Structures are given as structure tokens and as C-alpha cells.
Short mmCIF file of C-alpha atoms and ligand atoms in Angstrom, two decimals:
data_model
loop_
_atom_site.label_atom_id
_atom_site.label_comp_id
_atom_site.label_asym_id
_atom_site.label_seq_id
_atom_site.Cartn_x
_atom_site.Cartn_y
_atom_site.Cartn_z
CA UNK K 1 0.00 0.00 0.00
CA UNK K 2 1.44 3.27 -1.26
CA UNK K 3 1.92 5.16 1.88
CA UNK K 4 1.70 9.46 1.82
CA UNK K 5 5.01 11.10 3.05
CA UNK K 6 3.59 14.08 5.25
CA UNK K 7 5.95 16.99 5.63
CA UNK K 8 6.24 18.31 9.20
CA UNK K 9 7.85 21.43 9.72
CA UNK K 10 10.59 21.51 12.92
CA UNK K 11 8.20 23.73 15.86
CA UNK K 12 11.46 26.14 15.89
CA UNK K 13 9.58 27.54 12.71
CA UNK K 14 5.92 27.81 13.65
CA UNK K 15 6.18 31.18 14.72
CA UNK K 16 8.25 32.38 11.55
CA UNK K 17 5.67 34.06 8.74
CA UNK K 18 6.42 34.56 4.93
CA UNK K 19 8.20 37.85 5.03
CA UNK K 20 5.50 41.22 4.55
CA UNK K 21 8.37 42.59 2.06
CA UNK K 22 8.14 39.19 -0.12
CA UNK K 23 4.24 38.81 -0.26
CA UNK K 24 4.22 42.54 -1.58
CA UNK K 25 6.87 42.26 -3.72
CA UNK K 26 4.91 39.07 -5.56
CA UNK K 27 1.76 40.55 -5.08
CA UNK K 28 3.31 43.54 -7.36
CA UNK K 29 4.62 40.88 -9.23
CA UNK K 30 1.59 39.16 -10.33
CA UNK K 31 -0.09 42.65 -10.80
CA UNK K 32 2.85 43.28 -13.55
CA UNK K 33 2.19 40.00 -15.09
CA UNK K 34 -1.30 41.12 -15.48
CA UNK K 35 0.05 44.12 -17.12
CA UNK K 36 -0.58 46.87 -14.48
CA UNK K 37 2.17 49.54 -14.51
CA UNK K 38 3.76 49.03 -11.02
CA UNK K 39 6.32 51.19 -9.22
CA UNK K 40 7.48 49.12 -6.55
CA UNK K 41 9.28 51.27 -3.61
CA UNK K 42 9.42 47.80 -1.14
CA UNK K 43 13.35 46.67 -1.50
CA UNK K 44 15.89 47.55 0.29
CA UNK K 45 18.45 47.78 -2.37
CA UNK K 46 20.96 50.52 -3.94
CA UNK K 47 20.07 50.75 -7.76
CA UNK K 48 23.68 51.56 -8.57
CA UNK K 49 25.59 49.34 -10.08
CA UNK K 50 28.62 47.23 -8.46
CA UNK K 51 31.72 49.53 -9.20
CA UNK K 52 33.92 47.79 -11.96
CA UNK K 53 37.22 47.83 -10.02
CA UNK K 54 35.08 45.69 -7.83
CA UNK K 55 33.93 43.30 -10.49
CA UNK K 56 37.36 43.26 -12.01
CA UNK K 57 38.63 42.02 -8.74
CA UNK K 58 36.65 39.03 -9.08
CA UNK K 59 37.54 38.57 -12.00
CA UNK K 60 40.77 38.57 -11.53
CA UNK K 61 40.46 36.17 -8.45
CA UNK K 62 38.67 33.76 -10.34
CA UNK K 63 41.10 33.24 -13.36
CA UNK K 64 43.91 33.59 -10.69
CA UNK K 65 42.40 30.20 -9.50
CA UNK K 66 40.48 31.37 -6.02
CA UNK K 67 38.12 28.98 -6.69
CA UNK K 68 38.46 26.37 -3.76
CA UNK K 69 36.89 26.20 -0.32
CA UNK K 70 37.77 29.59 1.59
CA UNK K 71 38.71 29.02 4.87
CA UNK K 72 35.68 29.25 6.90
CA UNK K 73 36.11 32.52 9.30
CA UNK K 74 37.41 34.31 6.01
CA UNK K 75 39.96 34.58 3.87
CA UNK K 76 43.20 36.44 5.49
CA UNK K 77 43.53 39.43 2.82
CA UNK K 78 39.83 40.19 3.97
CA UNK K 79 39.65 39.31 7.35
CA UNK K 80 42.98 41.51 7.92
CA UNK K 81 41.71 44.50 5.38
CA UNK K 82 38.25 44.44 7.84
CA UNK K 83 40.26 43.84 11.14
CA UNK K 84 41.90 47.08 9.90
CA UNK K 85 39.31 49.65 9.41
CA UNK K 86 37.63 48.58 12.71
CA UNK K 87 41.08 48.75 14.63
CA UNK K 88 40.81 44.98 15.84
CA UNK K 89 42.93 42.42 14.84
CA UNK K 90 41.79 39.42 12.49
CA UNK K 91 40.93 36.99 15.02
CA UNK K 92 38.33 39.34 16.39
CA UNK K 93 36.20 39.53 12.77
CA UNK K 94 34.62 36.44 11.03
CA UNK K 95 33.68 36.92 7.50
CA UNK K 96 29.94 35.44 6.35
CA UNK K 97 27.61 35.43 3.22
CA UNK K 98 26.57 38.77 4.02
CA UNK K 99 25.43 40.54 7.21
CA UNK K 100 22.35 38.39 7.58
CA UNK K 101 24.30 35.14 8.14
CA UNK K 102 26.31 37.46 10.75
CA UNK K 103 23.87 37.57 12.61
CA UNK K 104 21.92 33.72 12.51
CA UNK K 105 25.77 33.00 13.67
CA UNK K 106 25.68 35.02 16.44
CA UNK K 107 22.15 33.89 17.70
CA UNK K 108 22.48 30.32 17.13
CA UNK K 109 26.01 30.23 18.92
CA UNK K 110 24.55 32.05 21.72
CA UNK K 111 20.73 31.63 22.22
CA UNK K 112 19.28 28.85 24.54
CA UNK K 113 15.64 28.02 24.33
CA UNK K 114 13.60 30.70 26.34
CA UNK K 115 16.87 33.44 26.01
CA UNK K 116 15.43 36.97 25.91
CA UNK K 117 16.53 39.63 23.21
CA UNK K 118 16.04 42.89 23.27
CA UNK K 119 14.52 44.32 19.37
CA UNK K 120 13.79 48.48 19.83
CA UNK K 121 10.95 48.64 16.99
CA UNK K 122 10.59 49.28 14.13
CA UNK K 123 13.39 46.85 13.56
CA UNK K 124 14.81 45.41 10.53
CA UNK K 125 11.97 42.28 9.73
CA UNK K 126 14.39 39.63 10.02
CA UNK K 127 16.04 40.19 13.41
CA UNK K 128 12.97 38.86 15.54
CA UNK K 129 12.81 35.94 13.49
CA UNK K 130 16.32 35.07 13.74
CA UNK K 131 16.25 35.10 17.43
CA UNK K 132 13.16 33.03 17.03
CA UNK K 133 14.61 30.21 14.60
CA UNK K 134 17.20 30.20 17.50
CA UNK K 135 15.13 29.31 20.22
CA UNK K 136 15.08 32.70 21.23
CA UNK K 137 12.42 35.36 22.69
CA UNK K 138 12.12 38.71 21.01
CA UNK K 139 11.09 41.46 23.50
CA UNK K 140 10.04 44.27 21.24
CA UNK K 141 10.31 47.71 22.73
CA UNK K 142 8.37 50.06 20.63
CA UNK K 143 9.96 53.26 20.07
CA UNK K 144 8.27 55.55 18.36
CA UNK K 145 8.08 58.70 16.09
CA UNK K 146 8.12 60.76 19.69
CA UNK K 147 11.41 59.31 20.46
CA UNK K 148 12.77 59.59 17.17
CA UNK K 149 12.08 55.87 16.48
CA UNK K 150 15.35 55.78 19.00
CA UNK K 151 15.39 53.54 22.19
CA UNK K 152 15.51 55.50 25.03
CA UNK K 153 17.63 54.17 28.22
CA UNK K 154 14.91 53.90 31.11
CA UNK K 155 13.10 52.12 28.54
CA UNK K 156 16.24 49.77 27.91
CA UNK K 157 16.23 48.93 31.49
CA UNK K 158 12.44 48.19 31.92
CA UNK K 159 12.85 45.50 29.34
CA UNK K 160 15.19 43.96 30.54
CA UNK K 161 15.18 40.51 32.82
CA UNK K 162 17.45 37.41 33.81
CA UNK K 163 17.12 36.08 30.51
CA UNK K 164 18.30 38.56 28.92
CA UNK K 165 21.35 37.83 26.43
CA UNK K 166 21.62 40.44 23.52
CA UNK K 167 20.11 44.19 23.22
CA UNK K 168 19.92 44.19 19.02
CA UNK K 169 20.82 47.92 18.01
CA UNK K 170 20.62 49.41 14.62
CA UNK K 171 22.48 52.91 13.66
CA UNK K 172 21.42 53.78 10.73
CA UNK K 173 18.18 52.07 11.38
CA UNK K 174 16.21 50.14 8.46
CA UNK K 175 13.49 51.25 8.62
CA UNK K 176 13.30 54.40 10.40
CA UNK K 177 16.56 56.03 9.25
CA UNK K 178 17.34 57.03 12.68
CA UNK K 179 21.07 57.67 13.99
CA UNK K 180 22.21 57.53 17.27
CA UNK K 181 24.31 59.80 18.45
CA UNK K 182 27.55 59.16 20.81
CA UNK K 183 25.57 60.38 23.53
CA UNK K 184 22.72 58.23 23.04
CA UNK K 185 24.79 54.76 22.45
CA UNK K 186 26.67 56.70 25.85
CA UNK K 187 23.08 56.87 27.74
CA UNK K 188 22.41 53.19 26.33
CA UNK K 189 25.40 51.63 27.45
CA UNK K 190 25.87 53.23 30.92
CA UNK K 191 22.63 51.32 31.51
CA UNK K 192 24.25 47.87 30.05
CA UNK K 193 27.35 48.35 32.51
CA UNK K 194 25.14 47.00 35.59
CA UNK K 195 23.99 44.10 33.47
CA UNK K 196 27.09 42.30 32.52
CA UNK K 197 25.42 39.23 31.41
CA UNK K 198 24.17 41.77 28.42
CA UNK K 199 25.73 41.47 25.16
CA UNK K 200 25.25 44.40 22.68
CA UNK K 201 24.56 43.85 18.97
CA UNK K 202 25.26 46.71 16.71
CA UNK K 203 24.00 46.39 13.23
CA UNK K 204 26.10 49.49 10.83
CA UNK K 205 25.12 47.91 7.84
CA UNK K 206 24.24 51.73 6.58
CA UNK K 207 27.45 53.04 8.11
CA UNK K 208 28.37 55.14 4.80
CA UNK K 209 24.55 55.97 4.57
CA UNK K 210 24.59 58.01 6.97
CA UNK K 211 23.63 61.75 6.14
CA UNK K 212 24.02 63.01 10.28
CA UNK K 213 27.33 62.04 11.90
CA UNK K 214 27.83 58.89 12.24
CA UNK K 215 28.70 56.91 15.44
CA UNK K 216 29.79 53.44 15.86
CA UNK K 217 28.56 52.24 18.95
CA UNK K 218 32.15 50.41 20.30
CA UNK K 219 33.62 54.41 19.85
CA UNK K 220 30.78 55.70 22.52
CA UNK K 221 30.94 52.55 24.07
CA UNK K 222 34.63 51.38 24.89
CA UNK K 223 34.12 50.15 28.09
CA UNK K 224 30.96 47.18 26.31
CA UNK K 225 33.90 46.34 23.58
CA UNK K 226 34.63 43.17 25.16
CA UNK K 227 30.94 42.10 24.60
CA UNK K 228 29.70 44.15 21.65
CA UNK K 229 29.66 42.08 18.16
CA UNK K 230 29.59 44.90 15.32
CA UNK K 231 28.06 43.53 11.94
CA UNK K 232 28.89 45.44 9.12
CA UNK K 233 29.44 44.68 5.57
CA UNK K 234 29.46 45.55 1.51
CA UNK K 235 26.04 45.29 0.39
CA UNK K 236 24.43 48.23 0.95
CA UNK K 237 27.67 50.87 0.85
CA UNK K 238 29.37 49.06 -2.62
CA UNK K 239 25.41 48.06 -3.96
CA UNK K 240 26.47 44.53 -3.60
CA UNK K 241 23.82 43.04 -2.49
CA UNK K 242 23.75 39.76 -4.64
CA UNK K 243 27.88 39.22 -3.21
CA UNK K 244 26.47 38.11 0.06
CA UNK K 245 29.80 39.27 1.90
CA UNK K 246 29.34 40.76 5.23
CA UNK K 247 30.97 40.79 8.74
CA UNK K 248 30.97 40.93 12.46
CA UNK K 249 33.85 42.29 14.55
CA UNK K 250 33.55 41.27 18.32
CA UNK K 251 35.78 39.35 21.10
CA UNK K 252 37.93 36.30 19.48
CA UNK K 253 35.64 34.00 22.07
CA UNK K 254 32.47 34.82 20.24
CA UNK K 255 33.73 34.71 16.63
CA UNK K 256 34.94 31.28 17.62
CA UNK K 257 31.93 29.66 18.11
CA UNK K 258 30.19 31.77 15.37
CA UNK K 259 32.65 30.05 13.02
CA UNK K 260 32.00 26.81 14.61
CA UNK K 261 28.11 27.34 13.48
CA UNK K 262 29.40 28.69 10.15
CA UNK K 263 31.28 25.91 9.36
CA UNK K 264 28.56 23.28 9.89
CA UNK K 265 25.88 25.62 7.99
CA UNK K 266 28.33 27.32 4.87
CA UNK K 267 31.67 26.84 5.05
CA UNK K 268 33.64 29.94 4.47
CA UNK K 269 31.96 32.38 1.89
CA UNK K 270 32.44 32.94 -1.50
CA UNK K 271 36.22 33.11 -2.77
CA UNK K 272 35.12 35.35 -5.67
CA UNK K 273 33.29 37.49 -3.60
CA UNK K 274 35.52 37.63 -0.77
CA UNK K 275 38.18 39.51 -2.91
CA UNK K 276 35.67 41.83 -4.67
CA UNK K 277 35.06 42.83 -1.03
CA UNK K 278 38.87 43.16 -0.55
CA UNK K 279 38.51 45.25 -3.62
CA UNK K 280 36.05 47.33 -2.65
CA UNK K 281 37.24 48.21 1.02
CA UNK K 282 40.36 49.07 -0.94
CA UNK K 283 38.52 51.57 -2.83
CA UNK K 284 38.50 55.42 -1.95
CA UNK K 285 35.97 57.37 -0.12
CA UNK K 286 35.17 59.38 -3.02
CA UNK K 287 32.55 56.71 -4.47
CA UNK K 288 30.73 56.98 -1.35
CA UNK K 289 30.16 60.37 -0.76
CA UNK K 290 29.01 60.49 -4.21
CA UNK K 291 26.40 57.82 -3.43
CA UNK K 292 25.61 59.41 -0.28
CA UNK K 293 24.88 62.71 -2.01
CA UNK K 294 22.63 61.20 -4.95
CA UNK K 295 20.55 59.34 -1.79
CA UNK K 296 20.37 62.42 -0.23
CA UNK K 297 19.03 64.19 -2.65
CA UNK K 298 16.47 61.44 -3.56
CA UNK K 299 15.52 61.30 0.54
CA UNK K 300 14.81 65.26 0.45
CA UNK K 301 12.68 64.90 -3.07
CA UNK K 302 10.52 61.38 -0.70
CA UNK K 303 10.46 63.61 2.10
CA UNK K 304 8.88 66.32 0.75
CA UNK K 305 6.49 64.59 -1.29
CA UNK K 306 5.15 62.67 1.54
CA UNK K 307 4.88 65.51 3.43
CA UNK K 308 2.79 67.47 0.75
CA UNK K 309 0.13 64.32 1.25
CA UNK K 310 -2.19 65.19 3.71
CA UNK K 311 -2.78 62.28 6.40
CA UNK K 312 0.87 61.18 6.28
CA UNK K 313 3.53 62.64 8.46
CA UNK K 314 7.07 61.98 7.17
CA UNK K 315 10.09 62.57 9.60
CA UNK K 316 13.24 63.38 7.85
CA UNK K 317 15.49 59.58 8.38
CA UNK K 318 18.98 61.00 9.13
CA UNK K 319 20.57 57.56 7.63
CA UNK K 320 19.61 54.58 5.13
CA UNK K 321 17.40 54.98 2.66
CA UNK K 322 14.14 54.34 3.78
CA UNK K 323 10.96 56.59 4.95
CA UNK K 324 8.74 55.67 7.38
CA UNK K 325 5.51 58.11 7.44
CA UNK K 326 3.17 57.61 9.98
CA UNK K 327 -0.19 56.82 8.28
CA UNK K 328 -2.63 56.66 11.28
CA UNK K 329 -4.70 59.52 10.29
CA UNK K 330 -6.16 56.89 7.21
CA UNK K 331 -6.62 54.02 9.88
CA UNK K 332 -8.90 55.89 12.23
CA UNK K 333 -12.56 56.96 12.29
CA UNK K 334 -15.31 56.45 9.41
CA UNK K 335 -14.18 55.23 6.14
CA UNK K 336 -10.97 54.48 7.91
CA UNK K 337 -8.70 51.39 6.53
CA UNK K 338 -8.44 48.59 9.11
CA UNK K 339 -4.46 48.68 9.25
CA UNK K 340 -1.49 49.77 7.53
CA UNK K 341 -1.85 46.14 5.68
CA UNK K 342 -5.02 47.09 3.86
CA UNK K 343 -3.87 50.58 3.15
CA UNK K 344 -0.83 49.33 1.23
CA UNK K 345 -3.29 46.77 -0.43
CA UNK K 346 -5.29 49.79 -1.24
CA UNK K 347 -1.98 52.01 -2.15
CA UNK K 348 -0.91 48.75 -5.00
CA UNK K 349 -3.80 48.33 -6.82
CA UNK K 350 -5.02 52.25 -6.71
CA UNK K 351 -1.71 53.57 -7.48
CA UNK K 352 0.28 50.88 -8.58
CA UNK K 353 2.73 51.61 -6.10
CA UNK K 354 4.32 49.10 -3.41
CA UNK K 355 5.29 50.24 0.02
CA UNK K 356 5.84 47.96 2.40
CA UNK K 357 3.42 48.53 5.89
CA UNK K 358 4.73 49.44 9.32
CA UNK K 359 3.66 46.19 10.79
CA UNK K 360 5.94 44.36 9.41
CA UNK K 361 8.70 46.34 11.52
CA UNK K 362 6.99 45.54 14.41
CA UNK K 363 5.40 49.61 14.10
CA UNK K 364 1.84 49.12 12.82
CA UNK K 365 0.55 52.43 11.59
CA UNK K 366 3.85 53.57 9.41
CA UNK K 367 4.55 52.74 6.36
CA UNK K 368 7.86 52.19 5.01
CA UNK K 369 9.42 53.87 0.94
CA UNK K 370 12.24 53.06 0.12
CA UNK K 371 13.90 55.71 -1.94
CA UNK K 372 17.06 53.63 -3.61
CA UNK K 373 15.25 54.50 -6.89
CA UNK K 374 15.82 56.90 -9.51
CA UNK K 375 14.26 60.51 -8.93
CA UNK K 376 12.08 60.29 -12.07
CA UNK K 377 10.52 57.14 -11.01
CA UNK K 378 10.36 58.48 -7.11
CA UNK K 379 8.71 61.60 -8.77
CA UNK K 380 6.08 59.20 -10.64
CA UNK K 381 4.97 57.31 -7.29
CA UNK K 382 4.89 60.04 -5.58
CA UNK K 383 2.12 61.77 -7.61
CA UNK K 384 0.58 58.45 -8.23
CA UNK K 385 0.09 57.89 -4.57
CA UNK K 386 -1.06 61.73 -4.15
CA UNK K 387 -3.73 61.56 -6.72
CA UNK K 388 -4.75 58.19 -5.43
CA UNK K 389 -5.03 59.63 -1.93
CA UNK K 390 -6.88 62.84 -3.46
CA UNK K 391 -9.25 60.93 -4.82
CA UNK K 392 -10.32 59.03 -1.84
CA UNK K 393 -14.00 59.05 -1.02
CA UNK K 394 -14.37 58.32 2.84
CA UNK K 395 -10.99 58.86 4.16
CA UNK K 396 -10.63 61.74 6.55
CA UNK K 397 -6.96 63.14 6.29
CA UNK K 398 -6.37 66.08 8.10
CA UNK K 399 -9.71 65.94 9.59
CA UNK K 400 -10.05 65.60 13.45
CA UNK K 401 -10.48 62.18 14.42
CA UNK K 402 -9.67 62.64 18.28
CA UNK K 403 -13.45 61.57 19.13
CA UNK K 404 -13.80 58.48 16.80
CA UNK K 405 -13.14 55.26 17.72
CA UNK K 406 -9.80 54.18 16.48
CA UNK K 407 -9.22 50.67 18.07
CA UNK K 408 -7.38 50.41 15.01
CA UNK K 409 -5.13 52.77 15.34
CA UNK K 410 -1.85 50.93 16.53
CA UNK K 411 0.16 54.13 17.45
CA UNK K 412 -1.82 54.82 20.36
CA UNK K 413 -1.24 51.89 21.89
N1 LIG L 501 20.93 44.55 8.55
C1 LIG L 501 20.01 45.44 8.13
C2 LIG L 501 19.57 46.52 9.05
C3 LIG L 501 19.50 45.36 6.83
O1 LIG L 501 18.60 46.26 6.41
C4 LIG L 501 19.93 44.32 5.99
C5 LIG L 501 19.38 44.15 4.62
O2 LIG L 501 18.36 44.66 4.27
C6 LIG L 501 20.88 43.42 6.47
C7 LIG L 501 21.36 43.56 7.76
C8 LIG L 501 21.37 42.26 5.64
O3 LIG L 501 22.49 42.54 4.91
P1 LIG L 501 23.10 41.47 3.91
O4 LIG L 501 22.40 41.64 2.61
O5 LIG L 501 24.56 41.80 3.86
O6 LIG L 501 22.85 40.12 4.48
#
């Protein structure tokens, strides 16, 4: 008797949900295929091109013969050229197919079942469920628009518990584009000195997107060094997203057994792309600030044009390149949308523009843009999503909804 092989799923996943970003990104998909005109605004990646000198590099490497197994923490040149601008040496940095595996390393070499980490929301979508496919307990501690979207230290403290292993923090933050300053990682980390068992994650991913000044959290911090892990890396900086090369700098101990889990899960990353890091890190500044200026330009031009919308309230992100309006003024009262969720719905097939909703930050009530795209096309969504917005019947923007009954309205609670 032919017998039915039923897939069961391992219970470290039942609490991990198809990424928000992915279902809009195929919902805009499908809508394409249908031929819609979409703009989508929901990934978080550079448009510009890898640099050539970069490519070369790889090129190079690969005809050069670079082609076997890496050695898993890294290869030397990189490990030693990333050791180097942090100021660490090379057993202190463990090289990993990019930033994301960084930090599944650090979680599953660290986390036992039940361990408590500490996410200040909005946070980057995949950092609760990391924790989570590690055994791990998120505790989210909102932080809102009030606060800068920036954790504040009494509120550090109150989450905190005996379980506690890891506060996650993120400067320049995806999604909220909020930087920390060297007083505020100061504040943050006077309150981590009485909890020793605490280590700190610092995620600078957007380091050289970063349009305030920017801090590393180890320089405000010196005295946490011996228990921070940094994670850093090329993909956003050198648009190298598709390299998967990224890195965490952090006590020898720690990288240790992050290579231990690396080697059973990866092996050392890609040869190729190891040296078209070494190749980029090699590179000057100049390329940089250029791309720093042409996102700047492109975050004043979002900015604005959120702003002009009426019902959407657009801080100006001081790093990445992300907005995050606050949209509760369409979720409350009469004619209201039931959540951020449905107003993106709404936002796709009115406008034909994707934006990924707040909620999937862990900060129902926002909405996030990303604004790695080219003016023009930012231009187009822009007054897509205005004369969508105009051109709603019931929705009340601007209009005073302090009496209705806005149960739905996330940010107020
Ligand atoms: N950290 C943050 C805050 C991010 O936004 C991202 C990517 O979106 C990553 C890490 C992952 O970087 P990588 O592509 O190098 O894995």
C-alpha cells in the first residue's frame, strides 16, 4: 500500500511568517504580469551598479584560481583588510555570506531556548525571526516617532530581565533612518554596565549611509567592547547586495563559536566574492560620498512629497534609505482602513505603487518607501500615490479624528 510522506515542519519555525516585504513584492509581481504599470518602492536595495574595479577584482580572483573552499572565518587578505578599518585584529572579525548570516551565527552560537533579546521597533523584519529560529524570545520595545524611532535608556532597562542575552541595536536604522548619536549609544550603554550578562549587537550595515554624523557604537561605548559584536558589511555601501559578503567584529571568544556554526551551515563564503570585497574596502571614499549625495538628494525629493500628502507625516530619516511616514490619520474613524496592511493593499492596486506597511517592523501604523530608486521614477509614485489619496471618497486626512473610535489605530497603543 502506497503510503503518503507528510511533511512536518521543525516547531522552531511555527512562529516564523512569509516575510510582509516578499508577499508585496509578488503581489506587485503578479499585478505586472497582469500588465498593471507598477512602481514598486518595497526593497531595500541601492540601484547603482557594483563599481567595476570591484567586479574586475573578481575577475581577476577567479582566473587567478580562487576557486576552492575559503577558509571558513574568512579569507586572510579580507579578514585583515576588515580587522583594519575597525582597529581589531583578524581573530576578532569572522567573515559570512553577508550581514544576515552574521547575525543567525551570532544567535544560534549564543541563544538557549527561552533566552530573551532585546529588538527596539521598528526593527529590521528579520532580526525577531532570527532570534526566534534560534530558540530565542524577542522582547520588542516600541519606540516611536516621539522618540525619534530611537530607544531611550529607562526604557532599555524596563525590558530587561534574567534572561536577557543580547540588546539588538541598529544605527542607521532600516526602517526608520534614525542615527544615534555618541551620547545616546553613551546613555544606552551606561545602563548595560550593571547588566554584565548583556551582550550588545550593533548592526552598521548603513554606516556610509549616513547623512548626520555617524557613530559606531564600540567608539561611545569602549568600556561594552569586550561584549559588543559589530556587523557590518558591503552590500548596501558598494550596492552589492547579490555578493552576500558581510561581517561581524567582536571578542575572538564569540567569533569562535560563530565560526564553529558557520562551518557546519556554509563553510567559508564565496572566494570570488571575498576579494571583490577586498577590492572594494580598498577603494577610496570618493565613491561613497558620491552615493551618499545622490541618496540624499532622492531622501529630500521622498520627504517632501510625503509631506505634501495630507494624512501622512514623514520625519526626515537622518541615515539609510528608507521613509517611514506615519499613516494613522487613514486608519482611524469612518471610512478608515483597518491597518497599515489594507492601506498598502489599497496604495498597489489604486496607485500601482508598493510600500511595504509598518507592521511588518513591528510599528503598525507607518509605512515604510524606500527611496534607492531613480528621482524620475520616485517623482512618478509620488504623484501616483497623491492623486490616489486625493481621490479618496471616505478617508478623513487632516480631519479631526480625536473623538472616533480608532481601536485600530496601533500608534496609540
Ligand atoms: N541589517 C540590516 C539593518 C539590513 O537592512 C539588511 C538588509 O536589508 C541586512 C542587515 C542584511 O544585509 P546582507 O544583505 O549583507 O545580508
Amino acid at each position: 500500500m502506497h503510503k503518503h510522506v507528510i511533511h512536518e515542519a521543525a516547531s522552531r519555525l511555527s512562529a516564523i511568517a512569509l516575510s510582509e516585504i516578499v508577499q508585496i513584492s509578488e503581489k506587485a509581481r503578479a499585478l505586472r504580469a497582469e500588465g498593471r504599470d507598477i512602481l514598486a518602492f518595497s526593497t531595500g536595495e541601492p540601484d547603482f551598479p557594483t563599481p567595476p574595479e570591484v567586479i574586475e577584482a573578481a575577475h581577476r580572483a577567479a582566473l587567478d584560481g580562487q576557486t576552492g573552499y575559503p577558509p571558513t572565518a574568512g579569507s586572510p587578505r579580507l579578514r585583515a583588510a576588515v580587522a583594519e578599518k575597525h582597529g581589531r585584529t583578524p581573530v576578532e572579525v569572522i567573515i559570512s555570506t553577508g550581514a544576515k548570516q552574521v547575525l543567525a551565527n551570532a544567535m544560534l552560537a549564543t541563544l538557549g531556548p527561552g533566552d530573551e533579546v532585546i529588538i527596539p521597533a521598528p526593527y529590521w523584519t528579520s532580526y525577531a525571526d532570527i532570534v526566534r529560529m534560534a530558540e530565542g524570545v524577542p522582547v520588542i520595545v516600541p519606540c516611536g516617532m516621539e522618540s525619534g524611532f530611537k530607544l531611550m535608556p529607562e526604557d532599555l532597562e524596563a525590558a530587561i530581565t534574567s534572561r536577557t542575552r543580547w540588546a539588538m541595536l541598529n544605527s542607521p536604522t532600516n526602517p526608520s533612518g534614525a542615527v544615534y548619536s555618541a551620547q545616546e549609544f553613551a546613555a544606552l550603554a551606561a545602563v548595560l554596565e550593571g547588566h554584565p550578562r548583556i551582550w550588545v549587537l550593533s548592526d552598521e550595515i548603513y554606516e556610509h549611509l549616513s547623512y548626520a554624523h555617524f557613530t559606531s557604537f564600540t567608539e561611545a561605548a569602549s568600556k561594552l567592547q569586550e561584549r559588543t559584536l559589530v556587523v557590518n558589511g558591503v552590500s548596501k555601501a558598494w550596492s552589492m547586495t547579490g555578493w552576500r559578503i558581510g561581517w561581524g567584529v567582536g571578542p575572538a571568544a564569540l567569533i569562535r563559536d560563530m565560526t564553529a556554526v558557520q562551518g557546519q551551515v556554509t563553510s567559508g563564503a564565496c572566494s570570488i566574492s571575498q576579494a571583490a570585497a577586498c577590492a572594494a574596502l580598498a577603494m577610496g571614499p570618493e565613491i561613497l560620498a558620491e552615493r551618499r549625495a545622490s541618496f540624499e538628494a532622492r531622501r529630500d525629493l521622498a520627504v517632501a512629497g510625503l509631506n505634501a500628502m495630507p494624512g501622512l507625516d514623514c520625519p526626515v530619516p537622518e541615515g539609510a534609505f528608507y521613509c517611514f511616514p506615519s499613516c494613522a490619520a487613514f486608519l482611524s474613524g469612518a471610512g478608515g482602513f483597518e491597518s497599515d496592511a489594507a492601506f498598502c493593499e489599497w496604495l498597489l492596486e489604486t496607485a500601482g505603487v508598493a510600500l511595504v506597511p509598518g507592521r511588518a517592523f513591528g510599528m503598525p501604523g507607518h509605512l515604510r518607501l524606500s527611496f534607492a530608486y531613480a528621482e524620475a521614477q520616485i517623482a512618478d509614485g509620488l504623484a501616483r500615490m497623491k492623486d490616489a489619496l486625493e481621490h479618496l471618497p471616505a478617508c478623513p486626512p487632516g480631519a479631526d479624528n480625536t473623538d472616533a473610535d480608532d481601536g485600530q489605530s496601533p500608534d496609540r497603543t
